[in-house]
mmCIF file of C-alpha atoms in Angstrom:
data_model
loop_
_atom_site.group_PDB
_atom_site.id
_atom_site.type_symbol
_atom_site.label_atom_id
_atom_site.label_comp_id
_atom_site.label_asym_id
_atom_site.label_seq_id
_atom_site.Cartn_x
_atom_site.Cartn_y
_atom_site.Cartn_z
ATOM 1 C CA UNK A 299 34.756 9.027 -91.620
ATOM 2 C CA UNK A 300 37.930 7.199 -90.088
ATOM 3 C CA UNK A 301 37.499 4.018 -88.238
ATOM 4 C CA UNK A 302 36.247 5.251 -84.554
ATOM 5 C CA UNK A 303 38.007 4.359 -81.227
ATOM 6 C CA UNK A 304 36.885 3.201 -78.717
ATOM 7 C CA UNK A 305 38.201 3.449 -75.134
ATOM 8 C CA UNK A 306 37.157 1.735 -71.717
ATOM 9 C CA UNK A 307 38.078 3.923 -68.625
ATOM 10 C CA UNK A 308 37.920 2.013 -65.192
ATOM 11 C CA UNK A 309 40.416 1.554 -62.413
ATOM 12 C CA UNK A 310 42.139 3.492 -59.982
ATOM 13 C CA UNK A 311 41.692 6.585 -62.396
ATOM 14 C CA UNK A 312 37.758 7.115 -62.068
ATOM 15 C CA UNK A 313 38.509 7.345 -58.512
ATOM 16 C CA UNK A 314 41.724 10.195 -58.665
ATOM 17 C CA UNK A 315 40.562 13.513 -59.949
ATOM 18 C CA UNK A 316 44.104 14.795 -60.443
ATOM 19 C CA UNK A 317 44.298 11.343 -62.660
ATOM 20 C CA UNK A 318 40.901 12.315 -64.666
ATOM 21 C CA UNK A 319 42.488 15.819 -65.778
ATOM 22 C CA UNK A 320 45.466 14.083 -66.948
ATOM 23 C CA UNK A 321 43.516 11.963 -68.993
ATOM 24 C CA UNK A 322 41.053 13.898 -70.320
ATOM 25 C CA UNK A 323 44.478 15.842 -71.606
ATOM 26 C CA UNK A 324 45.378 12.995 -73.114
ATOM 27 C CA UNK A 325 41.782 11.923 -74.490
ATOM 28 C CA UNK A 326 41.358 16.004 -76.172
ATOM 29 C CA UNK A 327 44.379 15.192 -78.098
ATOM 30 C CA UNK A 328 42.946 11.545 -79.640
ATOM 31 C CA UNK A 329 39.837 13.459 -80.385
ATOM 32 C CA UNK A 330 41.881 15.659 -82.741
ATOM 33 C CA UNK A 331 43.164 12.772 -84.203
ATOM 34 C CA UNK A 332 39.928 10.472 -84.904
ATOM 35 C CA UNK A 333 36.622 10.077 -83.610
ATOM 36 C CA UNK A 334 36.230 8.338 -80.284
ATOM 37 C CA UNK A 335 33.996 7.078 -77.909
ATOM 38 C CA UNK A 336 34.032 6.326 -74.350
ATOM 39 C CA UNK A 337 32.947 3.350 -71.947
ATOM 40 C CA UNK A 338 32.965 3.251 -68.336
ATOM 41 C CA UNK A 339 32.510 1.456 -65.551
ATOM 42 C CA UNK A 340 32.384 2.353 -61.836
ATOM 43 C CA UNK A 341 33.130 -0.647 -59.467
ATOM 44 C CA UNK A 342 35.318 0.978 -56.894
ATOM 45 C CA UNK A 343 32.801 3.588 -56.267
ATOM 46 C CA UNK A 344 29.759 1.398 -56.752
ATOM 47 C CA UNK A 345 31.597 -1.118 -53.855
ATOM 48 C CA UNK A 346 32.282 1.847 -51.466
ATOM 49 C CA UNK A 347 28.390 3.237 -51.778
ATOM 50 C CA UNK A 348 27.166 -0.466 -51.118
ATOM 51 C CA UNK A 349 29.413 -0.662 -48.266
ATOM 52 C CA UNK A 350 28.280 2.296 -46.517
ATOM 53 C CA UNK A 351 24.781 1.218 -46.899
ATOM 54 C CA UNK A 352 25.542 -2.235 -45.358
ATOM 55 C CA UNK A 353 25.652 -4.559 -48.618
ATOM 56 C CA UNK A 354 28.227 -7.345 -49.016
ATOM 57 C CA UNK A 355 29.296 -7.297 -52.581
ATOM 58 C CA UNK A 356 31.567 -9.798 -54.133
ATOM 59 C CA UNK A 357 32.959 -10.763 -57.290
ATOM 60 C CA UNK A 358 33.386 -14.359 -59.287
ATOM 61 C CA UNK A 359 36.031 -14.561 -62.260
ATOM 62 C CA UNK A 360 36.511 -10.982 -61.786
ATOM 63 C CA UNK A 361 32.880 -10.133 -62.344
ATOM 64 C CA UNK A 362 30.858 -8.850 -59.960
ATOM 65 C CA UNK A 363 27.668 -10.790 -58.843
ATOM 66 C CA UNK A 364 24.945 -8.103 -58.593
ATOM 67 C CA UNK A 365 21.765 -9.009 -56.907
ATOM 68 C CA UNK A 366 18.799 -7.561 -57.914
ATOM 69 C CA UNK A 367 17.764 -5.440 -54.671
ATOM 70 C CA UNK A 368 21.630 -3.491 -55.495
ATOM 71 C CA UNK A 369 20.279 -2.139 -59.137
ATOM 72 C CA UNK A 370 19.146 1.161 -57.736
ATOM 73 C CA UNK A 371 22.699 1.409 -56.098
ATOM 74 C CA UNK A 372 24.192 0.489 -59.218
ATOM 75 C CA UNK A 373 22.468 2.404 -61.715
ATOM 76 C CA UNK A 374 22.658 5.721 -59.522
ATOM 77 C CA UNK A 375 26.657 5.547 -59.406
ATOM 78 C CA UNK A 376 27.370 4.413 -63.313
ATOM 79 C CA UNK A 377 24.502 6.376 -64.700
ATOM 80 C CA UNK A 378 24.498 8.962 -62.643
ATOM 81 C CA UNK A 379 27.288 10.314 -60.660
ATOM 82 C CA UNK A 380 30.054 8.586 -62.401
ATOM 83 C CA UNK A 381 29.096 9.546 -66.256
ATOM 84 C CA UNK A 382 27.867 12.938 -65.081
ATOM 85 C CA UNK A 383 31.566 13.392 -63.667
ATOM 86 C CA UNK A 384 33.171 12.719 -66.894
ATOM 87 C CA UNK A 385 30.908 14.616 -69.131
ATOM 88 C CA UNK A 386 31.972 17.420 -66.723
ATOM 89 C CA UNK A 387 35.452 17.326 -67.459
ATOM 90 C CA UNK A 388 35.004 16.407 -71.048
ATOM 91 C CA UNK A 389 33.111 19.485 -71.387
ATOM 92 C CA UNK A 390 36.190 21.594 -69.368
ATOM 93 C CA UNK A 391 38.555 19.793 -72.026
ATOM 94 C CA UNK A 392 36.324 21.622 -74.666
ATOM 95 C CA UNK A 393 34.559 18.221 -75.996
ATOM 96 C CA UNK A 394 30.835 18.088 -76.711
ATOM 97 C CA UNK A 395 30.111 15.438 -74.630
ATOM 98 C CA UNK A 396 26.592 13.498 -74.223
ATOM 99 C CA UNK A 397 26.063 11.013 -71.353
ATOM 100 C CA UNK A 398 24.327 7.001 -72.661
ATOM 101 C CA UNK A 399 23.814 4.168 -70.875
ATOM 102 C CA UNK A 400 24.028 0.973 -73.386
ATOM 103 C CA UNK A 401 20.670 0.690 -74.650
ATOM 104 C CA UNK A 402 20.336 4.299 -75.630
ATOM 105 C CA UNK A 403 19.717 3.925 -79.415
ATOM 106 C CA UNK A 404 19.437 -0.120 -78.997
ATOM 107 C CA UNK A 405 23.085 -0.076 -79.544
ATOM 108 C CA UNK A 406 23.648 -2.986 -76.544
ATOM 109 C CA UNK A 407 21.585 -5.826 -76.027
ATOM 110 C CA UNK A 408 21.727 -8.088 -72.953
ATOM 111 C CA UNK A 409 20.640 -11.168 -72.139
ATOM 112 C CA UNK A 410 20.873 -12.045 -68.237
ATOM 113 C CA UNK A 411 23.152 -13.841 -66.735
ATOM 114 C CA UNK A 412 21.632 -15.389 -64.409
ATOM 115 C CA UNK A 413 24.223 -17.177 -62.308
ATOM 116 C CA UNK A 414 25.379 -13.048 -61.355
ATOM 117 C CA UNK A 415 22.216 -12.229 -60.208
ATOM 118 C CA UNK A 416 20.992 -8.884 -62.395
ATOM 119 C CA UNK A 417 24.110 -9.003 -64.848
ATOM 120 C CA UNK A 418 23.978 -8.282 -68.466
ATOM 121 C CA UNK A 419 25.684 -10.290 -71.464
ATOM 122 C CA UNK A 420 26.118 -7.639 -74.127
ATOM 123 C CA UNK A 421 25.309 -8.408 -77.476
ATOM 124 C CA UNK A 422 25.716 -5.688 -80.163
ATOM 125 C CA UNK A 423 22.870 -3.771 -80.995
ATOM 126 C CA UNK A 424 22.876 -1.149 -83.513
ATOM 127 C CA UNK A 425 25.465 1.542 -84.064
ATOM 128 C CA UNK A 426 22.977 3.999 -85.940
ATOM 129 C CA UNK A 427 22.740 6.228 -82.599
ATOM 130 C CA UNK A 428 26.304 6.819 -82.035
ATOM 131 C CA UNK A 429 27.558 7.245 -85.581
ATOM 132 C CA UNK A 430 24.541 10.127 -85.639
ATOM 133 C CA UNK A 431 26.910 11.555 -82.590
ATOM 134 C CA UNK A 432 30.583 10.985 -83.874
ATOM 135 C CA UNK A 433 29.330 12.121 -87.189
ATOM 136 C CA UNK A 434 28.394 15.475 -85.474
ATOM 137 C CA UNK A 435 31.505 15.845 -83.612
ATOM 138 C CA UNK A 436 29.690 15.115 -80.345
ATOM 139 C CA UNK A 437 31.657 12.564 -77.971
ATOM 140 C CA UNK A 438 29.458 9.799 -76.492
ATOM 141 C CA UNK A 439 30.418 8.343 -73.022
ATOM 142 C CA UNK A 440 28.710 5.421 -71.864
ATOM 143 C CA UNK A 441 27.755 3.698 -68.523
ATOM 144 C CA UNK A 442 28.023 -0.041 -68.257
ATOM 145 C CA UNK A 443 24.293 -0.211 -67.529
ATOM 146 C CA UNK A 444 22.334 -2.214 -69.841
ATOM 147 C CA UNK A 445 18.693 -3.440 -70.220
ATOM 148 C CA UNK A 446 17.429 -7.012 -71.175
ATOM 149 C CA UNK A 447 14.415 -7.401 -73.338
ATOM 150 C CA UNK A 448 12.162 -7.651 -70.980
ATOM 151 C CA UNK A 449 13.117 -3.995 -69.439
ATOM 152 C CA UNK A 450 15.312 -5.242 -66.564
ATOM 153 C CA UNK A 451 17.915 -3.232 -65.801
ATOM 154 C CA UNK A 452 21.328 -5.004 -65.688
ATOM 155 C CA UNK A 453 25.151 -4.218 -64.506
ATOM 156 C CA UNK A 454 27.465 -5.042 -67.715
ATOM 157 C CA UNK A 455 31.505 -5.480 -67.156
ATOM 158 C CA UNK A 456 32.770 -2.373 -68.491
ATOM 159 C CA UNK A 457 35.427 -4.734 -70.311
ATOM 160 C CA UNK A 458 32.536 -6.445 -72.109
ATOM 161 C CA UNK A 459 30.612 -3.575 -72.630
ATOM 162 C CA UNK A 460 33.466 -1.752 -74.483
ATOM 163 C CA UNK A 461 34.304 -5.368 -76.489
ATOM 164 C CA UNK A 462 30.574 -5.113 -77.759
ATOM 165 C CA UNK A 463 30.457 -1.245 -78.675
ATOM 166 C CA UNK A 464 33.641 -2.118 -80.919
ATOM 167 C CA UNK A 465 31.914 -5.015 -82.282
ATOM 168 C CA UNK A 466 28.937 -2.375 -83.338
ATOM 169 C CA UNK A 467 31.131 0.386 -84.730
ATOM 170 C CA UNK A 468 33.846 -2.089 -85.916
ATOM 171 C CA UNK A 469 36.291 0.113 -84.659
ATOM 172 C CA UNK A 470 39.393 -0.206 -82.816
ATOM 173 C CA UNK A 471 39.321 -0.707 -79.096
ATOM 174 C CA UNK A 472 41.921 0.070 -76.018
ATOM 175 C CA UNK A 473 40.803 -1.065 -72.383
ATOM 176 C CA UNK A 474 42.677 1.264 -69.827
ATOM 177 C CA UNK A 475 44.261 -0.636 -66.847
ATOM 178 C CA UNK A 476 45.987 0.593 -64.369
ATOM 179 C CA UNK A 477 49.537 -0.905 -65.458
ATOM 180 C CA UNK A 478 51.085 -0.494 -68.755
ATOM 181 C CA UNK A 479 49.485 -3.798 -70.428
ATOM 182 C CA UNK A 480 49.151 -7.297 -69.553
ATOM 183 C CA UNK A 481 52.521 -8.547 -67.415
ATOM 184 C CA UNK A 482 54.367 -11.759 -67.633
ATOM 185 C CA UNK A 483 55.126 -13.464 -63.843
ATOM 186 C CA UNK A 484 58.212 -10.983 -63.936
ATOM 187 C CA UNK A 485 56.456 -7.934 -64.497
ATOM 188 C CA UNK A 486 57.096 -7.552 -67.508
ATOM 189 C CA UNK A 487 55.239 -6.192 -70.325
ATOM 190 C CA UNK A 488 53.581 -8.831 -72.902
ATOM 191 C CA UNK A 489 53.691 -6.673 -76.367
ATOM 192 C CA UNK A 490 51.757 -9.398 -78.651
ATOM 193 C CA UNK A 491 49.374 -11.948 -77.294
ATOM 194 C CA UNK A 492 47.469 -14.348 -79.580
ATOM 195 C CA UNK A 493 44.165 -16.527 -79.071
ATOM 196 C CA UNK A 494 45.649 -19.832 -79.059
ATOM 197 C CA UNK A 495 48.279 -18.375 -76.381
ATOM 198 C CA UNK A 496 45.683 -17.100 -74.035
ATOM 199 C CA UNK A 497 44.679 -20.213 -72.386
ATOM 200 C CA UNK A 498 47.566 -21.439 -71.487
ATOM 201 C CA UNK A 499 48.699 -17.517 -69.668
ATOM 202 C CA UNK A 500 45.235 -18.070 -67.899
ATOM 203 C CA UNK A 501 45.966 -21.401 -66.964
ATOM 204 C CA UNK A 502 49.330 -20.693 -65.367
ATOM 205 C CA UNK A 503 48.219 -17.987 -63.735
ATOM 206 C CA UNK A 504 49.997 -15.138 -65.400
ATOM 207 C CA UNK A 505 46.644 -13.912 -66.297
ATOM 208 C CA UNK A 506 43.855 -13.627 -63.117
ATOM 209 C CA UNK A 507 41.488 -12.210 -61.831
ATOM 210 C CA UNK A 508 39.776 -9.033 -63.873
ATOM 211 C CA UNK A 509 42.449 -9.293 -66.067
ATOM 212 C CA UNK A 510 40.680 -12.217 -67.643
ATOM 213 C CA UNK A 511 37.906 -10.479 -68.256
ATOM 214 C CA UNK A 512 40.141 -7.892 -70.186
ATOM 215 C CA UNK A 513 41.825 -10.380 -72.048
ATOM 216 C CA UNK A 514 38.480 -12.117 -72.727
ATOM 217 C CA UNK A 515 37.425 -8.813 -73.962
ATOM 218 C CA UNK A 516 39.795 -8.132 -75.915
ATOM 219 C CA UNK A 517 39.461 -11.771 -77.960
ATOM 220 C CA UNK A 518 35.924 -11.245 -78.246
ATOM 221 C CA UNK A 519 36.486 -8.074 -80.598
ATOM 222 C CA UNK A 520 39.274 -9.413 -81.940
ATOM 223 C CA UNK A 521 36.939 -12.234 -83.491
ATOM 224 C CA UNK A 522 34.796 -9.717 -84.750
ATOM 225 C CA UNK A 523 36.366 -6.828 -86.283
ATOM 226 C CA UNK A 524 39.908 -8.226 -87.425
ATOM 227 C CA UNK A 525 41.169 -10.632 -89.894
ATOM 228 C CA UNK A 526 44.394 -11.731 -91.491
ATOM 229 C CA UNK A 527 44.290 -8.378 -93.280
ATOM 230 C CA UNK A 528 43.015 -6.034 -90.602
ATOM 231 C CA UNK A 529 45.526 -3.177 -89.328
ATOM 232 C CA UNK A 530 42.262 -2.435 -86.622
ATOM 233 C CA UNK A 531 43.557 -2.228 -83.022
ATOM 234 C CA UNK A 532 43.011 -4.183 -79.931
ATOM 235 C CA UNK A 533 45.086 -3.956 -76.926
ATOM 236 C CA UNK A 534 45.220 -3.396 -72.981
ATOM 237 C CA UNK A 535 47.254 -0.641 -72.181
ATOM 238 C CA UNK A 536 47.784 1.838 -69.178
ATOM 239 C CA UNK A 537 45.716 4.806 -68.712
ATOM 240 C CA UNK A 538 48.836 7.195 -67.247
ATOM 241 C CA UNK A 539 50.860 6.748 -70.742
ATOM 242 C CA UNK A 540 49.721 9.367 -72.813
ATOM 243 C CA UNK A 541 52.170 8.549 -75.444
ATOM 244 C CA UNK A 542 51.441 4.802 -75.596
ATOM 245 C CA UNK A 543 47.904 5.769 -75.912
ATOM 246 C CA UNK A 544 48.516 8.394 -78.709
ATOM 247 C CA UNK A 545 50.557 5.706 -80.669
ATOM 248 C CA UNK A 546 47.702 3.494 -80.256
ATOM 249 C CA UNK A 547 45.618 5.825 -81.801
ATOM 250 C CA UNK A 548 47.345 6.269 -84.838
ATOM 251 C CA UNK A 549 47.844 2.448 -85.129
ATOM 252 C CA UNK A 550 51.242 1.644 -83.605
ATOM 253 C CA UNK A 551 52.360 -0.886 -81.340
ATOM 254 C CA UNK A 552 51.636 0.070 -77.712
ATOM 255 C CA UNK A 553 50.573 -1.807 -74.420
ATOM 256 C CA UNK A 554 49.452 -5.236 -75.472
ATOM 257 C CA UNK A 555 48.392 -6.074 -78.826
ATOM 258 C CA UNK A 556 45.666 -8.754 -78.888
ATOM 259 C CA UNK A 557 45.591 -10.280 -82.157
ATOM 260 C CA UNK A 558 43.706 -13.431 -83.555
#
């Protein structure tokens, strides 16, 4: 079986249906070209539901802090309405699509994070579950909703989700954004960005906000499933290019490379 890919969706995109049909186009065509699976998140729409039920929701370092009493919220929009939405149109695309949260199959493990409230830190689990699925030709799409040992449910970054699901499959990752990759302060695109160059881009504030979390990510995978000899892919790239994505499938330069 070639080396699986997997693909964070998140953004503007999960919130434009026109935008989902484009890249579910897109994401029919990678399926014909290697096995993938998909990770979501769900922030816009989980921050618009707690809003009309009169919840103040706010974010730290790009993360959101979730307090206990907004799980229900939470685990009704990423596990519910948002993954049942793309298994929809993955099904309309022709893909056999089944809908996970994280700790189906024990493939992510979270401890709590504490200083978020009732926020996961994924750890990688076992991939036994969703090789079963790829194996099969089945396309697994999973929620950012994790569990900790002690049964608590717990909202996971997407980002960090995705990183971890690599990390299990050691396969190749892209996190969609909703610009073409990470920018420099003139808006343009960084092609190649290394681990001892990230802090310094975070420190000068070229990289903020939940871009962070992408690029942090994007490391943590890199540390995992590439070496000096690794061709395996890493990168932040935009959801709308379904030519940069397709080249990142077949393990061309695209977006922005993260490499060790």
């Amino acid at each position: 079986m070639s080396t699986p890919l997997i693909i964070k969706l998140g953004g503007r995109v999960l919130t434009d249906v026109d935008a989902l049909q484009q890249l579910f186009t897109t994401v029919k065509r990678l399926a014909a070209l290697r096995p993938l699976v998909l990770v979501h998140g769900g922030g816009d729409q989980v921050q618009a539901l707690l809003q009309q039920l009169g919840h103040e929701s706010v974010k730290i370092d790009g993360q959101r802090v979730t307090p206990a009493a907004h799980i229900p919220v939470v685990a009704g929009v990423l596990a519910g309405d948002v993954n049942s939405q793309l298994c929809a149109l993955a099904q309309q695309h022709g893909l056999q699509p089944v809908g996970l949260t994280l700790q189906a199959g024990n493939t992510v493990r979270c401890e709590i994070d504490s200083s978020r409230g009732a926020v996961g830190i994924p750890q990688a689990g076992s991939g036994k579950l969703l090789q079963l699925l790829i194996e099969h030709d089945y396309l697994p799409i999973l929620s950012s909703l994790g569990v900790s040992d002690q049964g608590e449910r717990l909202n996971v970054n997407a980002d960090l989700a995705a990183a971890t699901v690599a990390q299990v499959l050691h396969g190749d990752l892209i996190l969609l954004t909703d610009v073409v990759g990470i920018l420099d302060h003139d808006g343009q695109l960084i092609e190649t960005i290394t681990a001892a160059q990230a802090p310094e881009l975070i420190a000068n504030g070229t990289i903020r906000d939940g871009m962070i979390v992408k690029l942090n990510a994007a490391l943590q995978a890199a540390q995992v499933v590439l070496n000096k000899a690794s061709r395996r892919t890493i990168a932040v790239a935009g959801w709308h290019d379904a030519n940069a994505l397709t080249r990142l499938a077949r393990g061309e330069p695209a977006g922005t490379r993260v490499q060790l």
